[in-house]
Amino acid sequence: SRLRRLAMMLNSSCCPNPLALMDVKGFHPHDVTVTMNDGRVTVSAERKEEHNTCRGKAASYRRFTKQFNLPPCCENEVTCSV
């Protein structure tokens, strides 16, 4: 099976181009969180997987965080999509 590529895009109606495009490959949409505080956007994702193997338990942990400041005109009109 093919690996699915997951991208998150942040847009604003006052800016003609996307504000940000992030590759969050390896995360499910419900693992991704977007918050905005004082004109700063934080995109974070966290995923922990545990499974049993013939040698015992195995675990993997992934974390992604990206922060950036919004242009002043765009603070009130930001949308995100996955």
mmCIF file of C-alpha atoms in Angstrom:
data_model
loop_
_atom_site.group_PDB
_atom_site.id
_atom_site.type_symbol
_atom_site.label_atom_id
_atom_site.label_comp_id
_atom_site.label_asym_id
_atom_site.label_seq_id
_atom_site.Cartn_x
_atom_site.Cartn_y
_atom_site.Cartn_z
ATOM 1 C CA SER A 1 0.000 0.000 0.000
ATOM 2 C CA ARG A 2 1.105 3.550 -0.603
ATOM 3 C CA LEU A 3 1.986 5.851 2.250
ATOM 4 C CA ARG A 4 -0.493 8.674 2.542
ATOM 5 C CA ARG A 5 1.003 12.167 2.691
ATOM 6 C CA LEU A 6 -0.764 14.507 5.092
ATOM 7 C CA ALA A 7 -0.322 18.242 4.751
ATOM 8 C CA MET A 8 -1.799 21.048 6.792
ATOM 9 C CA MET A 9 -2.440 24.424 5.196
ATOM 10 C CA LEU A 10 -3.171 27.716 6.957
ATOM 11 C CA ASN A 11 -5.028 30.349 4.929
ATOM 12 C CA SER A 12 -6.408 33.839 5.437
ATOM 13 C CA SER A 13 -8.893 35.771 3.294
ATOM 14 C CA CYS A 14 -6.748 38.936 3.460
ATOM 15 C CA CYS A 15 -3.619 37.227 2.101
ATOM 16 C CA PRO A 16 -3.785 35.876 -1.480
ATOM 17 C CA ASN A 17 -1.233 33.092 -0.840
ATOM 18 C CA PRO A 18 -1.279 30.393 1.858
ATOM 19 C CA LEU A 19 0.334 31.551 5.081
ATOM 20 C CA ALA A 20 1.913 28.171 5.775
ATOM 21 C CA LEU A 21 2.029 24.631 4.454
ATOM 22 C CA MET A 22 3.394 21.949 6.776
ATOM 23 C CA ASP A 23 4.094 18.315 6.059
ATOM 24 C CA VAL A 24 2.852 16.317 9.043
ATOM 25 C CA LYS A 25 3.453 12.917 7.474
ATOM 26 C CA GLY A 26 3.189 10.100 9.992
ATOM 27 C CA PHE A 27 0.442 11.769 12.043
ATOM 28 C CA HIS A 28 -3.306 11.278 11.919
ATOM 29 C CA PRO A 29 -5.467 14.405 11.638
ATOM 30 C CA HIS A 30 -6.689 13.929 15.229
ATOM 31 C CA ASP A 31 -3.029 14.042 16.402
ATOM 32 C CA VAL A 32 -2.558 17.585 15.046
ATOM 33 C CA THR A 33 -3.419 20.667 17.144
ATOM 34 C CA VAL A 34 -3.463 24.282 15.975
ATOM 35 C CA THR A 35 -3.596 27.142 18.490
ATOM 36 C CA MET A 36 -3.353 30.900 18.117
ATOM 37 C CA ASN A 37 -2.331 33.296 20.866
ATOM 38 C CA ASP A 38 -1.283 36.959 20.556
ATOM 39 C CA GLY A 39 -0.756 36.768 16.790
ATOM 40 C CA ARG A 40 1.348 33.620 16.990
ATOM 41 C CA VAL A 41 0.209 30.303 15.516
ATOM 42 C CA THR A 42 1.458 27.032 16.981
ATOM 43 C CA VAL A 43 1.001 23.778 15.080
ATOM 44 C CA SER A 44 1.877 20.673 17.058
ATOM 45 C CA ALA A 45 1.415 16.957 16.617
ATOM 46 C CA GLU A 46 2.218 14.091 18.920
ATOM 47 C CA ARG A 47 1.912 10.352 18.414
ATOM 48 C CA LYS A 48 2.952 7.394 20.548
ATOM 49 C CA GLU A 49 2.639 3.814 19.344
ATOM 50 C CA GLU A 50 3.250 0.682 21.374
ATOM 51 C CA HIS A 51 3.104 -2.887 20.187
ATOM 52 C CA ASN A 52 4.261 -6.316 21.242
ATOM 53 C CA THR A 53 7.012 -8.122 19.393
ATOM 54 C CA CYS A 54 8.565 -11.530 19.843
ATOM 55 C CA ARG A 55 11.268 -9.881 21.978
ATOM 56 C CA GLY A 56 8.934 -7.828 24.157
ATOM 57 C CA LYS A 57 7.281 -4.423 23.874
ATOM 58 C CA ALA A 58 8.362 -1.823 21.348
ATOM 59 C CA ALA A 59 7.362 1.829 21.348
ATOM 60 C CA SER A 60 7.846 4.778 19.064
ATOM 61 C CA TYR A 61 7.206 8.402 19.867
ATOM 62 C CA ARG A 62 6.993 11.279 17.399
ATOM 63 C CA ARG A 63 6.524 14.973 18.052
ATOM 64 C CA PHE A 64 6.313 17.972 15.740
ATOM 65 C CA THR A 65 6.041 21.666 16.703
ATOM 66 C CA LYS A 66 6.118 24.720 14.462
ATOM 67 C CA GLN A 67 5.458 28.326 15.523
ATOM 68 C CA PHE A 68 5.251 31.495 13.476
ATOM 69 C CA ASN A 69 3.913 35.032 13.717
ATOM 70 C CA LEU A 70 0.953 36.106 11.617
ATOM 71 C CA PRO A 71 0.968 39.265 9.527
ATOM 72 C CA PRO A 72 -1.022 41.979 11.388
ATOM 73 C CA CYS A 73 -3.810 42.027 8.784
ATOM 74 C CA CYS A 74 -4.448 38.286 9.099
ATOM 75 C CA GLU A 75 -4.845 37.772 12.847
ATOM 76 C CA ASN A 76 -8.663 37.640 12.817
ATOM 77 C CA GLU A 77 -9.243 35.597 9.661
ATOM 78 C CA VAL A 78 -7.156 32.439 9.823
ATOM 79 C CA THR A 79 -8.425 29.004 8.796
ATOM 80 C CA CYS A 80 -6.632 25.681 8.712
ATOM 81 C CA SER A 81 -7.293 22.496 6.795
ATOM 82 C CA VAL A 82 -5.772 19.045 6.785
#
